[in-house]
């Protein structure tokens, strides 16, 4: 079974609008971490935001926020005020348990295109 | 944050040859990892590079095909052996920094096997 599901292979958003990228996860662990990464066409992986399973508040980092709904096992990324430079692949990822990096799985990704 | 460099940034290789990819970090890190990203796909963990001991490989990856070295806390190499066109991918190393939740990635090595 897929550990991380991203149901939107591609998304379009108008510049300056907000956009939500969906992510659902599957784990039986009580302790886990959820991550979002951005991968531009250059290929580098850029860390955006992290949410721990015990964090009570949704994580925010600048224009990025993570809409964490634990009971629904979803961790959607919200990008506010989209910019042309936001066009990229976005990957949701999960770390299960307390290991650092091990048991780290990525979703299939969503390609976001920001339109001028 | 950790600054990670990889060499080479890209290469085109012939079938049956081997390529060694280097990963250098600007600070000592406990955990280093190697990932593969096949064209149009997501990232898949190949192995954990352990300092001073043999790497820990994920299911589907073996040491004979992907030997890994980690001689110290700032450096690791991944060799892609006896290459075939199916090995054409981006190979990325990553590190965890102590006390933080972020996993930092190197810029990747784009490998094309003809």
PDB file of C-alpha atoms in Angstrom:
ATOM      1  CA  UNK A   1       0.000   0.000   0.000  1.00  0.00           C
ATOM      2  CA  UNK A   2       1.138   3.529  -0.725  1.00  0.00           C
ATOM      3  CA  UNK A   3       2.447   5.278   2.361  1.00  0.00           C
ATOM      4  CA  UNK A   4       2.099   8.736   0.827  1.00  0.00           C
ATOM      5  CA  UNK A   5      -0.590   9.675  -1.667  1.00  0.00           C
ATOM      6  CA  UNK A   6      -0.629  12.847  -3.711  1.00  0.00           C
ATOM      7  CA  UNK A   7      -3.721  12.725  -5.870  1.00  0.00           C
ATOM      8  CA  UNK A   8      -2.923  15.761  -8.022  1.00  0.00           C
ATOM      9  CA  UNK A   9      -0.322  14.931 -10.675  1.00  0.00           C
ATOM     10  CA  UNK A  10      -0.500  18.522 -11.896  1.00  0.00           C
ATOM     11  CA  UNK A  11      -1.942  21.803 -10.693  1.00  0.00           C
ATOM     12  CA  UNK A  12      -2.294  25.247 -12.190  1.00  0.00           C
ATOM     13  CA  UNK A  13      -2.646  28.455 -10.214  1.00  0.00           C
ATOM     14  CA  UNK A  14      -2.784  32.097 -11.169  1.00  0.00           C
ATOM     15  CA  UNK A  15       0.032  34.273  -9.930  1.00  0.00           C
ATOM     16  CA  UNK A  16      -0.750  35.902  -6.550  1.00  0.00           C
ATOM     17  CA  UNK A  17      -3.477  33.356  -5.801  1.00  0.00           C
ATOM     18  CA  UNK A  18      -3.266  30.743  -3.045  1.00  0.00           C
ATOM     19  CA  UNK A  19      -3.034  27.038  -3.864  1.00  0.00           C
ATOM     20  CA  UNK A  20      -3.426  23.844  -1.830  1.00  0.00           C
ATOM     21  CA  UNK A  21      -1.482  20.700  -2.659  1.00  0.00           C
ATOM     22  CA  UNK A  22      -2.986  17.540  -1.220  1.00  0.00           C
ATOM     23  CA  UNK A  23      -1.160  14.844   0.711  1.00  0.00           C
ATOM     24  CA  UNK A  24      -2.535  11.883   2.624  1.00  0.00           C
ATOM     25  CA  UNK A  25      -0.422   9.379   4.493  1.00  0.00           C
ATOM     26  CA  UNK A  26      -0.696   5.957   5.984  1.00  0.00           C
ATOM     27  CA  UNK A  27       1.078   4.898   9.148  1.00  0.00           C
ATOM     28  CA  UNK A  28       0.378   2.974  12.321  1.00  0.00           C
ATOM     29  CA  UNK A  29       3.158   4.732  14.222  1.00  0.00           C
ATOM     30  CA  UNK A  30       2.207   7.307  16.847  1.00  0.00           C
ATOM     31  CA  UNK A  31       5.394   9.256  16.290  1.00  0.00           C
ATOM     32  CA  UNK A  32       6.071  10.473  12.770  1.00  0.00           C
ATOM     33  CA  UNK A  33       7.041  13.553  10.838  1.00  0.00           C
ATOM     34  CA  UNK A  34       5.634  15.029   7.666  1.00  0.00           C
ATOM     35  CA  UNK A  35       7.655  17.077   5.208  1.00  0.00           C
ATOM     36  CA  UNK A  36       7.210  19.017   2.017  1.00  0.00           C
ATOM     37  CA  UNK A  37       9.978  19.514  -0.523  1.00  0.00           C
ATOM     38  CA  UNK A  38      10.143  21.575  -3.685  1.00  0.00           C
ATOM     39  CA  UNK A  39      12.078  20.367  -6.706  1.00  0.00           C
ATOM     40  CA  UNK A  40      12.584  22.942  -9.469  1.00  0.00           C
ATOM     41  CA  UNK A  41      13.683  21.913 -12.935  1.00  0.00           C
ATOM     42  CA  UNK A  42      17.303  22.161 -11.789  1.00  0.00           C
ATOM     43  CA  UNK A  43      16.721  18.973  -9.802  1.00  0.00           C
ATOM     44  CA  UNK A  44      17.697  20.140  -6.330  1.00  0.00           C
ATOM     45  CA  UNK A  45      15.452  19.214  -3.418  1.00  0.00           C
ATOM     46  CA  UNK A  46      14.497  22.205  -1.289  1.00  0.00           C
ATOM     47  CA  UNK A  47      13.064  21.647   2.187  1.00  0.00           C
ATOM     48  CA  UNK A  48       9.927  23.746   2.747  1.00  0.00           C
ATOM     49  CA  UNK A  49       8.156  22.773   5.938  1.00  0.00           C
ATOM     50  CA  UNK A  50       7.914  20.139   8.668  1.00  0.00           C
ATOM     51  CA  UNK A  51       5.042  18.957  10.895  1.00  0.00           C
ATOM     52  CA  UNK A  52       5.528  16.561  13.771  1.00  0.00           C
ATOM     53  CA  UNK A  53       2.756  14.173  14.698  1.00  0.00           C
ATOM     54  CA  UNK A  54       2.581  15.614  18.203  1.00  0.00           C
ATOM     55  CA  UNK A  55       2.597  19.239  17.109  1.00  0.00           C
ATOM     56  CA  UNK A  56      -0.727  20.787  18.026  1.00  0.00           C
ATOM     57  CA  UNK A  57      -0.421  23.799  15.779  1.00  0.00           C
ATOM     58  CA  UNK A  58      -0.112  23.780  12.025  1.00  0.00           C
ATOM     59  CA  UNK A  59       3.399  24.545  10.823  1.00  0.00           C
ATOM     60  CA  UNK A  60       4.061  27.760   8.943  1.00  0.00           C
ATOM     61  CA  UNK A  61       7.161  28.987   7.101  1.00  0.00           C
ATOM     62  CA  UNK A  62       6.712  32.266   5.328  1.00  0.00           C
ATOM     63  CA  UNK A  63       4.251  31.765   2.473  1.00  0.00           C
ATOM     64  CA  UNK A  64       4.019  28.039   3.211  1.00  0.00           C
ATOM     65  CA  UNK A  65       1.664  26.510   5.721  1.00  0.00           C
ATOM     66  CA  UNK A  66       0.788  22.919   6.411  1.00  0.00           C
ATOM     67  CA  UNK A  67      -2.850  22.056   7.020  1.00  0.00           C
ATOM     68  CA  UNK A  68      -2.442  19.069   9.348  1.00  0.00           C
ATOM     69  CA  UNK A  69      -5.555  16.986   9.982  1.00  0.00           C
ATOM     70  CA  UNK A  70      -4.349  14.060  12.049  1.00  0.00           C
ATOM     71  CA  UNK A  71      -7.612  12.133  12.219  1.00  0.00           C
ATOM     72  CA  UNK A  72      -7.930  12.258   8.454  1.00  0.00           C
ATOM     73  CA  UNK A  73      -4.213  11.573   7.988  1.00  0.00           C
ATOM     74  CA  UNK A  74      -3.776  14.500   5.699  1.00  0.00           C
ATOM     75  CA  UNK A  75      -1.012  17.083   5.504  1.00  0.00           C
ATOM     76  CA  UNK A  76      -1.867  19.523   2.759  1.00  0.00           C
ATOM     77  CA  UNK A  77       0.556  22.255   1.732  1.00  0.00           C
ATOM     78  CA  UNK A  78      -0.872  25.726   1.270  1.00  0.00           C
ATOM     79  CA  UNK A  79       1.127  28.259  -0.703  1.00  0.00           C
ATOM     80  CA  UNK A  80      -0.162  31.790  -0.380  1.00  0.00           C
ATOM     81  CA  UNK A  81       0.366  34.549  -2.931  1.00  0.00           C
ATOM     82  CA  UNK A  82       1.859  32.263  -5.595  1.00  0.00           C
ATOM     83  CA  UNK A  83       4.864  33.475  -7.527  1.00  0.00           C
ATOM     84  CA  UNK A  84       6.192  32.399 -10.907  1.00  0.00           C
ATOM     85  CA  UNK A  85       9.202  30.931  -9.139  1.00  0.00           C
ATOM     86  CA  UNK A  86       6.919  28.516  -7.310  1.00  0.00           C
ATOM     87  CA  UNK A  87       6.517  26.487 -10.492  1.00  0.00           C
ATOM     88  CA  UNK A  88       8.114  23.142  -9.619  1.00  0.00           C
ATOM     89  CA  UNK A  89       7.478  19.602  -8.467  1.00  0.00           C
ATOM     90  CA  UNK A  90       6.322  19.337  -4.867  1.00  0.00           C
ATOM     91  CA  UNK A  91       6.847  16.186  -2.852  1.00  0.00           C
ATOM     92  CA  UNK A  92       5.192  15.218   0.385  1.00  0.00           C
ATOM     93  CA  UNK A  93       7.264  12.875   2.561  1.00  0.00           C
ATOM     94  CA  UNK A  94       6.977  11.053   5.854  1.00  0.00           C
ATOM     95  CA  UNK A  95       9.408   9.778   8.438  1.00  0.00           C
ATOM     96  CA  UNK A  96       7.997   7.016  10.587  1.00  0.00           C
ATOM     97  CA  UNK A  97       9.126   6.386  14.128  1.00  0.00           C
ATOM     98  CA  UNK A  98      12.026   8.105  15.781  1.00  0.00           C
ATOM     99  CA  UNK A  99      14.694   7.292  13.214  1.00  0.00           C
ATOM    100  CA  UNK A 100      16.467  10.156  11.544  1.00  0.00           C
ATOM    101  CA  UNK A 101      16.135   9.706   7.813  1.00  0.00           C
ATOM    102  CA  UNK A 102      15.523   6.022   7.895  1.00  0.00           C
ATOM    103  CA  UNK A 103      11.958   4.953   7.129  1.00  0.00           C
ATOM    104  CA  UNK A 104      11.669   8.113   5.092  1.00  0.00           C
ATOM    105  CA  UNK A 105       9.292   7.802   2.130  1.00  0.00           C
ATOM    106  CA  UNK A 106       8.267  10.248  -0.581  1.00  0.00           C
ATOM    107  CA  UNK A 107       4.971  10.656  -2.362  1.00  0.00           C
ATOM    108  CA  UNK A 108       4.730  10.665  -6.172  1.00  0.00           C
ATOM    109  CA  UNK A 109       4.717  14.448  -6.352  1.00  0.00           C
ATOM    110  CA  UNK A 110       2.547  17.221  -7.755  1.00  0.00           C
ATOM    111  CA  UNK A 111       3.729  19.475 -10.556  1.00  0.00           C
ATOM    112  CA  UNK A 112       2.641  23.037  -9.879  1.00  0.00           C
ATOM    113  CA  UNK A 113       2.534  25.570 -12.676  1.00  0.00           C
ATOM    114  CA  UNK A 114       2.020  29.217 -11.798  1.00  0.00           C
ATOM    115  CA  UNK A 115       0.440  31.245 -14.595  1.00  0.00           C
ATOM    116  CA  UNK A 116       1.223  34.942 -15.130  1.00  0.00           C
TER     117      UNK A 116
ATOM    118  CA  UNK B   1      21.793  24.346   7.426  1.00  0.00           C
ATOM    119  CA  UNK B   2      24.262  21.927   5.888  1.00  0.00           C
ATOM    120  CA  UNK B   3      25.883  22.714   2.557  1.00  0.00           C
ATOM    121  CA  UNK B   4      26.260  19.632   0.413  1.00  0.00           C
ATOM    122  CA  UNK B   5      28.175  19.262  -2.824  1.00  0.00           C
ATOM    123  CA  UNK B   6      28.163  16.374  -5.251  1.00  0.00           C
ATOM    124  CA  UNK B   7      30.561  15.409  -7.990  1.00  0.00           C
ATOM    125  CA  UNK B   8      30.043  14.974 -10.860  1.00  0.00           C
ATOM    126  CA  UNK B   9      26.934  17.061 -11.435  1.00  0.00           C
ATOM    127  CA  UNK B  10      26.160  15.004 -14.525  1.00  0.00           C
ATOM    128  CA  UNK B  11      27.702  12.307 -16.654  1.00  0.00           C
ATOM    129  CA  UNK B  12      27.016  10.205 -19.699  1.00  0.00           C
ATOM    130  CA  UNK B  13      28.377   6.692 -19.419  1.00  0.00           C
ATOM    131  CA  UNK B  14      28.571   3.570 -21.501  1.00  0.00           C
ATOM    132  CA  UNK B  15      26.789   0.375 -20.635  1.00  0.00           C
ATOM    133  CA  UNK B  16      28.866  -1.973 -18.488  1.00  0.00           C
ATOM    134  CA  UNK B  17      31.050   0.707 -16.922  1.00  0.00           C
ATOM    135  CA  UNK B  18      30.967   2.066 -13.367  1.00  0.00           C
ATOM    136  CA  UNK B  19      30.668   5.586 -11.991  1.00  0.00           C
ATOM    137  CA  UNK B  20      31.555   6.823  -8.533  1.00  0.00           C
ATOM    138  CA  UNK B  21      29.620   9.795  -7.159  1.00  0.00           C
ATOM    139  CA  UNK B  22      31.084  11.855  -4.345  1.00  0.00           C
ATOM    140  CA  UNK B  23      29.150  13.674  -1.638  1.00  0.00           C
ATOM    141  CA  UNK B  24      30.850  16.262   0.571  1.00  0.00           C
ATOM    142  CA  UNK B  25      29.226  18.056   3.521  1.00  0.00           C
ATOM    143  CA  UNK B  26      30.542  21.225   5.127  1.00  0.00           C
ATOM    144  CA  UNK B  27      29.975  19.924   8.660  1.00  0.00           C
ATOM    145  CA  UNK B  28      30.066  16.634  10.490  1.00  0.00           C
ATOM    146  CA  UNK B  29      26.777  14.777  10.260  1.00  0.00           C
ATOM    147  CA  UNK B  30      25.658  11.526  11.785  1.00  0.00           C
ATOM    148  CA  UNK B  31      23.381  10.273   9.064  1.00  0.00           C
ATOM    149  CA  UNK B  32      24.020  10.316   5.326  1.00  0.00           C
ATOM    150  CA  UNK B  33      21.780   8.746   2.730  1.00  0.00           C
ATOM    151  CA  UNK B  34      21.718   8.007  -0.970  1.00  0.00           C
ATOM    152  CA  UNK B  35      18.574   8.308  -3.072  1.00  0.00           C
ATOM    153  CA  UNK B  36      17.712   7.532  -6.668  1.00  0.00           C
ATOM    154  CA  UNK B  37      15.174   9.452  -8.727  1.00  0.00           C
ATOM    155  CA  UNK B  38      14.323   7.787 -11.996  1.00  0.00           C
ATOM    156  CA  UNK B  39      12.973   9.994 -14.814  1.00  0.00           C
ATOM    157  CA  UNK B  40       9.565  11.391 -13.948  1.00  0.00           C
ATOM    158  CA  UNK B  41       9.474   9.507 -10.667  1.00  0.00           C
ATOM    159  CA  UNK B  42       9.737  10.252  -6.992  1.00  0.00           C
ATOM    160  CA  UNK B  43      12.745   9.609  -4.782  1.00  0.00           C
ATOM    161  CA  UNK B  44      13.640   6.141  -3.574  1.00  0.00           C
ATOM    162  CA  UNK B  45      16.086   5.516  -0.749  1.00  0.00           C
ATOM    163  CA  UNK B  46      18.990   3.316  -1.829  1.00  0.00           C
ATOM    164  CA  UNK B  47      20.916   3.032   1.409  1.00  0.00           C
ATOM    165  CA  UNK B  48      22.104   4.634   4.611  1.00  0.00           C
ATOM    166  CA  UNK B  49      25.827   5.348   4.566  1.00  0.00           C
ATOM    167  CA  UNK B  50      27.208   4.396   7.969  1.00  0.00           C
ATOM    168  CA  UNK B  51      30.499   5.842   9.109  1.00  0.00           C
ATOM    169  CA  UNK B  52      33.006   3.109   9.815  1.00  0.00           C
ATOM    170  CA  UNK B  53      30.740   0.222   8.896  1.00  0.00           C
ATOM    171  CA  UNK B  54      28.916  -1.286   5.954  1.00  0.00           C
ATOM    172  CA  UNK B  55      26.013   0.639   4.471  1.00  0.00           C
ATOM    173  CA  UNK B  56      22.439  -0.411   5.189  1.00  0.00           C
ATOM    174  CA  UNK B  57      20.610  -1.127   1.940  1.00  0.00           C
ATOM    175  CA  UNK B  58      16.911  -0.880   1.253  1.00  0.00           C
ATOM    176  CA  UNK B  59      14.931  -3.652  -0.333  1.00  0.00           C
ATOM    177  CA  UNK B  60      15.791  -3.994  -4.003  1.00  0.00           C
ATOM    178  CA  UNK B  61      19.279  -2.517  -3.701  1.00  0.00           C
ATOM    179  CA  UNK B  62      22.445  -4.579  -3.166  1.00  0.00           C
ATOM    180  CA  UNK B  63      26.010  -3.789  -2.278  1.00  0.00           C
ATOM    181  CA  UNK B  64      27.466  -5.387  -5.400  1.00  0.00           C
ATOM    182  CA  UNK B  65      25.519  -2.987  -7.585  1.00  0.00           C
ATOM    183  CA  UNK B  66      25.732   0.111  -5.380  1.00  0.00           C
ATOM    184  CA  UNK B  67      28.820  -0.061  -3.175  1.00  0.00           C
ATOM    185  CA  UNK B  68      29.004   2.814  -0.712  1.00  0.00           C
ATOM    186  CA  UNK B  69      31.865   4.183   1.313  1.00  0.00           C
ATOM    187  CA  UNK B  70      31.770   6.566   4.272  1.00  0.00           C
ATOM    188  CA  UNK B  71      35.304   7.093   5.536  1.00  0.00           C
ATOM    189  CA  UNK B  72      34.414  10.012   7.834  1.00  0.00           C
ATOM    190  CA  UNK B  73      31.548  12.184   9.038  1.00  0.00           C
ATOM    191  CA  UNK B  74      31.639  14.623   6.112  1.00  0.00           C
ATOM    192  CA  UNK B  75      32.152  12.457   3.028  1.00  0.00           C
ATOM    193  CA  UNK B  76      30.584   9.516   1.226  1.00  0.00           C
ATOM    194  CA  UNK B  77      30.719   7.902  -2.190  1.00  0.00           C
ATOM    195  CA  UNK B  78      28.203   5.868  -4.145  1.00  0.00           C
ATOM    196  CA  UNK B  79      29.335   3.698  -7.034  1.00  0.00           C
ATOM    197  CA  UNK B  80      26.898   2.596  -9.697  1.00  0.00           C
ATOM    198  CA  UNK B  81      28.442  -0.608 -11.035  1.00  0.00           C
ATOM    199  CA  UNK B  82      28.062  -2.433 -14.347  1.00  0.00           C
ATOM    200  CA  UNK B  83      25.650   0.212 -15.542  1.00  0.00           C
ATOM    201  CA  UNK B  84      22.691  -0.332 -17.840  1.00  0.00           C
ATOM    202  CA  UNK B  85      20.298   2.214 -19.372  1.00  0.00           C
ATOM    203  CA  UNK B  86      17.879   1.458 -16.515  1.00  0.00           C
ATOM    204  CA  UNK B  87      20.366   3.106 -14.153  1.00  0.00           C
ATOM    205  CA  UNK B  88      19.806   6.467 -15.837  1.00  0.00           C
ATOM    206  CA  UNK B  89      18.570   8.598 -12.962  1.00  0.00           C
ATOM    207  CA  UNK B  90      19.347  11.468 -10.678  1.00  0.00           C
ATOM    208  CA  UNK B  91      21.322  10.291  -7.657  1.00  0.00           C
ATOM    209  CA  UNK B  92      21.084  12.457  -4.562  1.00  0.00           C
ATOM    210  CA  UNK B  93      22.836  12.311  -1.257  1.00  0.00           C
ATOM    211  CA  UNK B  94      21.195  13.720   1.835  1.00  0.00           C
ATOM    212  CA  UNK B  95      22.046  14.363   5.459  1.00  0.00           C
ATOM    213  CA  UNK B  96      20.265  14.853   8.723  1.00  0.00           C
ATOM    214  CA  UNK B  97      21.582  17.553  11.005  1.00  0.00           C
ATOM    215  CA  UNK B  98      21.578  16.882  14.714  1.00  0.00           C
ATOM    216  CA  UNK B  99      18.706  18.464  16.581  1.00  0.00           C
ATOM    217  CA  UNK B 100      16.766  19.509  13.508  1.00  0.00           C
ATOM    218  CA  UNK B 101      14.016  17.872  11.542  1.00  0.00           C
ATOM    219  CA  UNK B 102      15.230  18.883   8.140  1.00  0.00           C
ATOM    220  CA  UNK B 103      16.825  16.495   5.733  1.00  0.00           C
ATOM    221  CA  UNK B 104      19.128  18.404   3.414  1.00  0.00           C
ATOM    222  CA  UNK B 105      19.865  17.226  -0.088  1.00  0.00           C
ATOM    223  CA  UNK B 106      22.810  17.663  -2.358  1.00  0.00           C
ATOM    224  CA  UNK B 107      22.289  19.121  -5.836  1.00  0.00           C
ATOM    225  CA  UNK B 108      22.166  15.652  -7.384  1.00  0.00           C
ATOM    226  CA  UNK B 109      24.085  13.821 -10.092  1.00  0.00           C
ATOM    227  CA  UNK B 110      22.297  13.325 -13.397  1.00  0.00           C
ATOM    228  CA  UNK B 111      23.432  10.038 -14.878  1.00  0.00           C
ATOM    229  CA  UNK B 112      22.652   8.928 -18.403  1.00  0.00           C
ATOM    230  CA  UNK B 113      23.680   5.436 -19.484  1.00  0.00           C
ATOM    231  CA  UNK B 114      23.834   4.726 -23.193  1.00  0.00           C
TER     232      UNK B 114
END
